[in-house]
mmCIF file of C-alpha atoms in Angstrom:
data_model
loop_
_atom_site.group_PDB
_atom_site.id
_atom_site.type_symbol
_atom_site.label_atom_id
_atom_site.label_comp_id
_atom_site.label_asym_id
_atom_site.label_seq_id
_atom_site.Cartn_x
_atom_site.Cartn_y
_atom_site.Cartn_z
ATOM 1 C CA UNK R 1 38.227 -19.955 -47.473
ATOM 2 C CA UNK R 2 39.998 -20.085 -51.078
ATOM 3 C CA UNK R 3 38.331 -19.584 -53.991
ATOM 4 C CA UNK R 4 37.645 -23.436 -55.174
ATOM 5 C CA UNK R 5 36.202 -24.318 -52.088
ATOM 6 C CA UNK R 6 33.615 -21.425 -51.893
ATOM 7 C CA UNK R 7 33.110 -22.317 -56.062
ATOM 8 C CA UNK R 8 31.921 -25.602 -54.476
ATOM 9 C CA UNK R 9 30.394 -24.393 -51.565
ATOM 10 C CA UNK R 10 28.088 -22.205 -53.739
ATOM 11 C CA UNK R 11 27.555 -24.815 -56.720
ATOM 12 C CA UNK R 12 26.451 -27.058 -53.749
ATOM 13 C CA UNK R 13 24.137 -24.840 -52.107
ATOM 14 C CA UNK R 14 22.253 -23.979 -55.549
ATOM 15 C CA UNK R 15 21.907 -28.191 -55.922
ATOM 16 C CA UNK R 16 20.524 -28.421 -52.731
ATOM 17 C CA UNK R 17 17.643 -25.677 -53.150
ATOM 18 C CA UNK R 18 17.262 -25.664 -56.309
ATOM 19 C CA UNK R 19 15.883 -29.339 -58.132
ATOM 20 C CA UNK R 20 16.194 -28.244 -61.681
ATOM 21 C CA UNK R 21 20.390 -28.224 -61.317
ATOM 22 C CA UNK R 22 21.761 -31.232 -63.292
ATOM 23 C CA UNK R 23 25.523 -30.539 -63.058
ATOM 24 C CA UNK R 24 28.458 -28.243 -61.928
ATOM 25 C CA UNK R 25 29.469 -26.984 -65.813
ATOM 26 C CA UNK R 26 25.130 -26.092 -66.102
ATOM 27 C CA UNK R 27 25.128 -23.873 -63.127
ATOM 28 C CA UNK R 28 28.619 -22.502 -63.660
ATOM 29 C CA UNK R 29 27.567 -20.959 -67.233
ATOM 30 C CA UNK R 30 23.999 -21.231 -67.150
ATOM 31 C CA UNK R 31 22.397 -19.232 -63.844
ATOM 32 C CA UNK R 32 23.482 -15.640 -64.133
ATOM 33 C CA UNK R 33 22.678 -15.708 -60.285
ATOM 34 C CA UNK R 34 25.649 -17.584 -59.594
ATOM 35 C CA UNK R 35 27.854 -15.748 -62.353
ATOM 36 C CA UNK R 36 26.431 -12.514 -61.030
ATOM 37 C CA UNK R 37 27.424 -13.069 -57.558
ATOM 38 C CA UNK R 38 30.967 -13.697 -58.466
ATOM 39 C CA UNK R 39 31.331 -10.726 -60.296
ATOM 40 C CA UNK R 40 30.335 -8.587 -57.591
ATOM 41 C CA UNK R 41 32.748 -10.735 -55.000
ATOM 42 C CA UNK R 42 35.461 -9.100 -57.863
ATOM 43 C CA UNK R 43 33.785 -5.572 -57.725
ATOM 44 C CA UNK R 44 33.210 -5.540 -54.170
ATOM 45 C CA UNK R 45 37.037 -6.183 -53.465
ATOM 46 C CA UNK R 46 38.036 -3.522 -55.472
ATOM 47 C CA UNK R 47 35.347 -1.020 -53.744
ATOM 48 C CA UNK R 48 37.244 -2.128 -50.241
ATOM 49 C CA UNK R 49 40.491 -1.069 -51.889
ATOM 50 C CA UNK R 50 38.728 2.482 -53.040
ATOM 51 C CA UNK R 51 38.860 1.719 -56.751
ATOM 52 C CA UNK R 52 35.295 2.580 -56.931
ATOM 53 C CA UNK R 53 35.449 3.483 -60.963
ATOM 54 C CA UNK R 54 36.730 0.052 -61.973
ATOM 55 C CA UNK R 55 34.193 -1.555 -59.364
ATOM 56 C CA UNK R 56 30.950 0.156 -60.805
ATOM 57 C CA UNK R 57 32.770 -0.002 -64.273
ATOM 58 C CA UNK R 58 32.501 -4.560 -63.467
ATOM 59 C CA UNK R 59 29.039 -4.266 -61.476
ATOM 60 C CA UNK R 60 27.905 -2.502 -64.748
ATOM 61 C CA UNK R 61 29.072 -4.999 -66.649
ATOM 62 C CA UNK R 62 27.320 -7.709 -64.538
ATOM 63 C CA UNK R 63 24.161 -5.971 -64.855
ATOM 64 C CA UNK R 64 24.498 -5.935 -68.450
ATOM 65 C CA UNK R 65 25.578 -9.550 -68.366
ATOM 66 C CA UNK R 66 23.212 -11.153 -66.081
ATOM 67 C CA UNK R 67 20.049 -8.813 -65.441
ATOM 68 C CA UNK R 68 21.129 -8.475 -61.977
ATOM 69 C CA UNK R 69 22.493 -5.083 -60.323
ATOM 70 C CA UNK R 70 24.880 -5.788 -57.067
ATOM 71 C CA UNK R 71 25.862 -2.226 -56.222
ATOM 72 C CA UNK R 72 29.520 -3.189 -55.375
ATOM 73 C CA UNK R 73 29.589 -1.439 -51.377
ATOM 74 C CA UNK R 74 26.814 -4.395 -50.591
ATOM 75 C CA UNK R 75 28.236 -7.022 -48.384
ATOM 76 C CA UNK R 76 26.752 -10.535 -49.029
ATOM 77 C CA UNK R 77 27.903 -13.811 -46.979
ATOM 78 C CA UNK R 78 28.225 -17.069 -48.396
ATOM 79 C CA UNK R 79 25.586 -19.551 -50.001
ATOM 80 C CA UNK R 80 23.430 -16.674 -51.300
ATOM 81 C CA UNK R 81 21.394 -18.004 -54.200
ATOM 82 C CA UNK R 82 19.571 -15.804 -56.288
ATOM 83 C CA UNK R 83 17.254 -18.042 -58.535
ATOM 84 C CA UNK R 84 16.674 -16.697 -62.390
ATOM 85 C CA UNK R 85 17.729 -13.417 -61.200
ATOM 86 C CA UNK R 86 16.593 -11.280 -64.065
ATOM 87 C CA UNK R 87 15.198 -7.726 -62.424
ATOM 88 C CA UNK R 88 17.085 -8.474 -58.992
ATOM 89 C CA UNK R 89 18.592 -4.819 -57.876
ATOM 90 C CA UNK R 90 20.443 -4.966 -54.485
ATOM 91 C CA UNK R 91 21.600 -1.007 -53.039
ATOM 92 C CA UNK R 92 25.197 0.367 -51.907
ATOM 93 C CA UNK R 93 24.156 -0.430 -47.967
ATOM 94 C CA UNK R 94 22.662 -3.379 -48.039
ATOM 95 C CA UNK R 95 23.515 -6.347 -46.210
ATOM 96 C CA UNK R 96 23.271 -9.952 -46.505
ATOM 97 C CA UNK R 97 23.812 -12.852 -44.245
ATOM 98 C CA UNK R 98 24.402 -16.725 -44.897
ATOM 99 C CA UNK R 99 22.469 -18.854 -47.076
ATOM 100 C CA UNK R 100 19.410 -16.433 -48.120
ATOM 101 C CA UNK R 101 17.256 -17.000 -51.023
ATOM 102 C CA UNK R 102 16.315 -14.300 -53.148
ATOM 103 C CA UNK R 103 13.943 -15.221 -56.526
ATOM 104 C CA UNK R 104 13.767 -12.920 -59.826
ATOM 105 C CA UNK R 105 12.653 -9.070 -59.348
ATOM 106 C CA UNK R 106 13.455 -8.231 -55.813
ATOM 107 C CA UNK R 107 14.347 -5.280 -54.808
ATOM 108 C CA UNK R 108 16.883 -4.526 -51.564
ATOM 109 C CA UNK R 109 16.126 -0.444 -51.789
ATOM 110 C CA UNK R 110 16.474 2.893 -50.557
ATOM 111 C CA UNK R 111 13.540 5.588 -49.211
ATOM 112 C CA UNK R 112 16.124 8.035 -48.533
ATOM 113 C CA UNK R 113 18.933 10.160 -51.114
ATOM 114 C CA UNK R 114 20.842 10.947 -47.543
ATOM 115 C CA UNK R 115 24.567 9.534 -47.133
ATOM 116 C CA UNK R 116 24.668 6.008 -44.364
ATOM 117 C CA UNK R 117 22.623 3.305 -44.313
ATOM 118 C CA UNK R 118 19.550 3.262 -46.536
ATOM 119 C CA UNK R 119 19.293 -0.346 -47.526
ATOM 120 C CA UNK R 120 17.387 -3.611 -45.767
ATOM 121 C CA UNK R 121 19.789 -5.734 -43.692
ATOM 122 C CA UNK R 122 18.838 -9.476 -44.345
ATOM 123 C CA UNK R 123 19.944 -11.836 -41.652
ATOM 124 C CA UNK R 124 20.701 -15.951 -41.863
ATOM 125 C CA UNK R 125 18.321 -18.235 -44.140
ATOM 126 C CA UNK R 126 16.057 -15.574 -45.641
ATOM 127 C CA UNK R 127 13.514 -16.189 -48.341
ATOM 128 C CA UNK R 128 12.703 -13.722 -50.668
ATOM 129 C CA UNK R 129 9.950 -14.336 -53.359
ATOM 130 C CA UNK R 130 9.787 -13.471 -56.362
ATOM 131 C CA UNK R 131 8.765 -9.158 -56.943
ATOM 132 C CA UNK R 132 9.181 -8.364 -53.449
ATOM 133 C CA UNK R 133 10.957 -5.010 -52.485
ATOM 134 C CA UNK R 134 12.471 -4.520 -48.779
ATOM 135 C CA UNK R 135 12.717 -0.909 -48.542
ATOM 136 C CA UNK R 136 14.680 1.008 -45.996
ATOM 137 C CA UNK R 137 17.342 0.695 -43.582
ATOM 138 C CA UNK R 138 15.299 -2.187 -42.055
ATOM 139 C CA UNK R 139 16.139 -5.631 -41.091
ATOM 140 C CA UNK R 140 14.699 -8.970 -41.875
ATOM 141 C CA UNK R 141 15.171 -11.487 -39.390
ATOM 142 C CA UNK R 142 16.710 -14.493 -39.302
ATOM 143 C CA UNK R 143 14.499 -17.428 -40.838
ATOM 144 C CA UNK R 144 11.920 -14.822 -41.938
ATOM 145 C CA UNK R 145 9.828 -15.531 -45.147
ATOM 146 C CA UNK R 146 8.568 -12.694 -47.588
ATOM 147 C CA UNK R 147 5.622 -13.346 -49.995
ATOM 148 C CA UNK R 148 6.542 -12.726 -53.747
ATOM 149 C CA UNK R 149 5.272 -8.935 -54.919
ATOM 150 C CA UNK R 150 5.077 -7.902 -51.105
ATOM 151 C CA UNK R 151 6.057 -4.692 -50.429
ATOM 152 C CA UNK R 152 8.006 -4.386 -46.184
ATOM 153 C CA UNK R 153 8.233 -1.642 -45.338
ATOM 154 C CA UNK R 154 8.677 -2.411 -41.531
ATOM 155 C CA UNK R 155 11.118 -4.399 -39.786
ATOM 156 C CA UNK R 156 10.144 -8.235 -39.800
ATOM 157 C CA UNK R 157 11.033 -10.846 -36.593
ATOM 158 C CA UNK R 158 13.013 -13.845 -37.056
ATOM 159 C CA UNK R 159 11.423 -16.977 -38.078
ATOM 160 C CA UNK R 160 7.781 -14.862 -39.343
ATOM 161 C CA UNK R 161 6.260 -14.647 -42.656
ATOM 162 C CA UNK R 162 4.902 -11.516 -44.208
ATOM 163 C CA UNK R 163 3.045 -10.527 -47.616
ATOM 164 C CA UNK R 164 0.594 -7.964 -48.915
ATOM 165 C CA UNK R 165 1.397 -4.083 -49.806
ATOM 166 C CA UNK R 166 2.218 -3.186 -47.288
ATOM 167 C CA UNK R 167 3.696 -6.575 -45.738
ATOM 168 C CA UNK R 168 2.343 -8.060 -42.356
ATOM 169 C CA UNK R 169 2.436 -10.964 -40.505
ATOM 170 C CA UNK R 170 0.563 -13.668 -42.010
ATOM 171 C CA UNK R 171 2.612 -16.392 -40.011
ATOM 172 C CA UNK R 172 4.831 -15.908 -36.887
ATOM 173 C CA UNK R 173 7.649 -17.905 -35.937
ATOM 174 C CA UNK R 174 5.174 -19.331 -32.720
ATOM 175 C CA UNK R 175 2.482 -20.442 -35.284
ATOM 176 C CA UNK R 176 5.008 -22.193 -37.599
ATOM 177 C CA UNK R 177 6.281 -24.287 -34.634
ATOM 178 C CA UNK R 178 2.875 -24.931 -33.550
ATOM 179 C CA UNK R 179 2.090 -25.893 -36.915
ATOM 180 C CA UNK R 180 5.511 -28.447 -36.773
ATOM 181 C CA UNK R 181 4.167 -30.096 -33.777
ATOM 182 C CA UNK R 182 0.927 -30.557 -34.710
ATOM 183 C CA UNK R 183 2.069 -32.260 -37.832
ATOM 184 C CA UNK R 184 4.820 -34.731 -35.742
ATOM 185 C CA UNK R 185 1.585 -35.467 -33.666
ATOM 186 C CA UNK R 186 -0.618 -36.255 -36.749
ATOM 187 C CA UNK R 187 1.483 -38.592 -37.902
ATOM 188 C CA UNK R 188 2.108 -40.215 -34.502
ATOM 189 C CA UNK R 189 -1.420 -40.849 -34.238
ATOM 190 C CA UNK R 190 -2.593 -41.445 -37.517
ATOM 191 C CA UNK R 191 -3.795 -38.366 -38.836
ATOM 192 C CA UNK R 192 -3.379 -36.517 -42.445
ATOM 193 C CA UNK R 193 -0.973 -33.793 -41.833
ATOM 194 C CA UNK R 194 -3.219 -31.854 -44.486
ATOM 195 C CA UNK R 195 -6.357 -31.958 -42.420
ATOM 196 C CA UNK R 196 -4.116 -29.954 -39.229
ATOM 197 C CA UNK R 197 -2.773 -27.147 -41.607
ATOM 198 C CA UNK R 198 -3.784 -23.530 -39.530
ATOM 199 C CA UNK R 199 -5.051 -21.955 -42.750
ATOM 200 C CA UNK R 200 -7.812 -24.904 -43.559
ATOM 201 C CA UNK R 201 -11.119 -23.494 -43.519
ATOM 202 C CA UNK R 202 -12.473 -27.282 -43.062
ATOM 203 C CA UNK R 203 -14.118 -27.434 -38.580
ATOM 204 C CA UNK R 204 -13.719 -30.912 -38.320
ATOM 205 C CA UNK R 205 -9.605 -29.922 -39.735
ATOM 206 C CA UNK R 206 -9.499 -27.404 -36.800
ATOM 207 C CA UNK R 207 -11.297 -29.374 -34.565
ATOM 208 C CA UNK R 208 -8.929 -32.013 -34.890
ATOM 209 C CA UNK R 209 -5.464 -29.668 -34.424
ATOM 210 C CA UNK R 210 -7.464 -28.578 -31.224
ATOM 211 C CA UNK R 211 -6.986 -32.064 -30.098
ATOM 212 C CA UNK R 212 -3.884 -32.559 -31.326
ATOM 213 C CA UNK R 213 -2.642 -29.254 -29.258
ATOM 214 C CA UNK R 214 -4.546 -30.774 -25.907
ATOM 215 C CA UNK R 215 -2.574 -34.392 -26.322
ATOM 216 C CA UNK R 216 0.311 -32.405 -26.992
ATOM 217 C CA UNK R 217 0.050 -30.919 -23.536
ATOM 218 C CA UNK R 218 -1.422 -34.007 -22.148
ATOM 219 C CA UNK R 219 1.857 -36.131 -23.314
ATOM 220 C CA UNK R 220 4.336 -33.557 -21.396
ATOM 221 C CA UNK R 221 2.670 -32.955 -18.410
ATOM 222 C CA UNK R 222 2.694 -37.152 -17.845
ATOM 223 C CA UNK R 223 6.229 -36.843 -18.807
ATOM 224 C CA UNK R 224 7.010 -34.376 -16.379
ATOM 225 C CA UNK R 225 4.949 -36.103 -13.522
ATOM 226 C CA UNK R 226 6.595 -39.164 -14.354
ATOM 227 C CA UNK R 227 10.104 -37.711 -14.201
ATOM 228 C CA UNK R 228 9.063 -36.105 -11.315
ATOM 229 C CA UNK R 229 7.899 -39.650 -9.464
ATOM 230 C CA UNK R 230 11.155 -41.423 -10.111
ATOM 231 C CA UNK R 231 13.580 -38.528 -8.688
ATOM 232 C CA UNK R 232 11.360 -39.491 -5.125
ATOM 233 C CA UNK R 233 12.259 -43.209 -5.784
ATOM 234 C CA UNK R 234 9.349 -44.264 -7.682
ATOM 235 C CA UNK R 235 9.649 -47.471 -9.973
ATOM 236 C CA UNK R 236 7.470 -45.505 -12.503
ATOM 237 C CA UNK R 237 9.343 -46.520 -16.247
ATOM 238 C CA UNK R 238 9.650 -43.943 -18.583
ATOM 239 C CA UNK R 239 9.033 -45.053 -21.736
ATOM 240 C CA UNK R 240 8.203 -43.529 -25.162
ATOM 241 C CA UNK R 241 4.311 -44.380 -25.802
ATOM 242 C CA UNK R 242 3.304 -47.030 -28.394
ATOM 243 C CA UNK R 243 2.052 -45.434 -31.703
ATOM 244 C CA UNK R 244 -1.577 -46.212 -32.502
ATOM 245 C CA UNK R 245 -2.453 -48.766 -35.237
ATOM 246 C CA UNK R 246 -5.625 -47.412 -36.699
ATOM 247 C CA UNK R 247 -5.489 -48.467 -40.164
ATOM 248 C CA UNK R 248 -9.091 -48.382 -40.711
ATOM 249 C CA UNK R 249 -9.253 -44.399 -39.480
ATOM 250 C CA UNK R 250 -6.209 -43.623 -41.257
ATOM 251 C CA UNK R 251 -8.001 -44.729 -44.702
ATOM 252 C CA UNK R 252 -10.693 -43.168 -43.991
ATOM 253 C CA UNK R 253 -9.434 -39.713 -43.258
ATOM 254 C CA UNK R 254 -6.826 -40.178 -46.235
ATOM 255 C CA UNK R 255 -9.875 -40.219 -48.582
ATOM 256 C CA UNK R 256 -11.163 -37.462 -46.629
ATOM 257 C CA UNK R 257 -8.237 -35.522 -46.608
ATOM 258 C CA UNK R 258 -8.074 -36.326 -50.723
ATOM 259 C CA UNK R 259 -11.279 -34.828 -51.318
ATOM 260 C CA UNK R 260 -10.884 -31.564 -49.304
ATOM 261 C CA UNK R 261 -7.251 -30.820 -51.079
ATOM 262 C CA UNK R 262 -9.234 -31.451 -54.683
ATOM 263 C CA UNK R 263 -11.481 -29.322 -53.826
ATOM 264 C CA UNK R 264 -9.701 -26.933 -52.497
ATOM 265 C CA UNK R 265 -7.217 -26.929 -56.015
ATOM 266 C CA UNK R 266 -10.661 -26.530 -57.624
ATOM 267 C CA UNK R 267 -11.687 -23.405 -55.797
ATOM 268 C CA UNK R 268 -10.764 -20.313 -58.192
ATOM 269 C CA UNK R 269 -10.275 -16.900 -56.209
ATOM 270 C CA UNK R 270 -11.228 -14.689 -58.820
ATOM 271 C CA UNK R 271 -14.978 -16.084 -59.726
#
């Protein structure tokens, strides 16, 4: 790929996950993400060629430049957006994949002073939040979520999300597709997809994604019995089922639903 399209191909990705982008010229001179990820594509080249002086002499310069330190060995594929970027510090052995996210202060460090990889590997469409530092020669799968100011330590699974000193699971990549179905079958039926979310402390909320995980197997196993029926010859029609008009419910829980989120805003942690 030449160097206008990936321009574009970068300038694009940064529109598309970040809403505060107005135009090309803005991002071009005014997210030292972007600028500093060019500048290490530069000092990264010449690292490959083994003119190591001139490429920490340019990543230097970045850092200076842009508050962000690419050491230049790091290898980092295409659509990686770092957003603000002041404070982000990525090591010699570190490795990133295609269209991660990584927010102001994270760090991408080291545990060990021994030669070979020492640096977190971060595979396809990671999201890194804002103060988090991945430390070690481990990898973050693909997908995989870590809360700002978390500390990982450990290796984390595709598709999971971690947080907390030291990191854990807080969300795995089964309970976010759970969580996905549930809210398609909300809205099928008429529900508010706040009411289903897995971390609401509201009964009648769980009560109701209970439900919505018993229809859910309900609907597939008549599916199945219906395929099954017409490969013997059956004139059973397979059809998709009607959705439910319950306008009067739907208002209802709405309100419902309203009231629980406002008081949920309300609700301060540290009293």
């Amino acid at each position: 790929m030449g160097i206008r399209a990936r321009l574009k191909e970068d300038i694009a990705s940064i529109y598309h996950r970040d809403p505060a982008a107005n135009s090309a010229f803005e991002i071009l001179t005014n997210y030292p993400g972007m600028q500093a990820i060019w500048l290490h594509r530069i000092s990264h080249k010449l690292w490959c060629r083994n003119w190591r002086l001139s490429a920490r002499l340019l990543s230097t310069f970045s850092r200076w430049a842009t508050g962000v330190e690419i050491h230049p060995g790091a290898r980092i594929g295409r659509r990686f957006f770092i957003d603000h970027g002041m404070g982000v510090v990525i090591g010699e052995t570190a490795e990133i994949g295609d269209d991660v996210t990584l927010y102001h202060g994270v760090t991408l460090g080291g545990t060990s002073w021994n030669a070979g990889k020492r640096h977190p590997t971060l595979h396809n469409n990671v999201v890194v939040g804002a103060g988090a530092k991945i430390l070690g020669p481990l990898e973050i799968g693909e997908g995989a979520r870590v809360g700002s100011n978390s500390v990982v330590v450990k290796p984390v699974d595709p598709g999971n999300t971690v947080t907390g000193i030291p990191a854990r699971t807080v969300i795995s990549k089964a309970e976010r597709e759970k969580e996905h179905r549930r809210t398609h079958l909300a809205k099928k039926y008429g529900f508010d997809a706040y009411a289903v979310s897995p971390d609401n402390p509201d009964p009648v909320a769980s009560a109701i994604g209970s439900m919505l995980d018993h229809m859910h197997l309900i609907d597939a196993r008549m599916s199945e019995i219906c395929q099954a029926l017409k490969e013997q010859g059956s004139s059973v029609e397979i059809s998709q089922l009607p959705e439910l008009n319950v306008t009067a419910f739907v208002d209802a829980e709405q309100e419902a639903a309203d009231s629980r989120r406002k008081e949920h805003e309300r609700f301060d942690p540290g009293i």
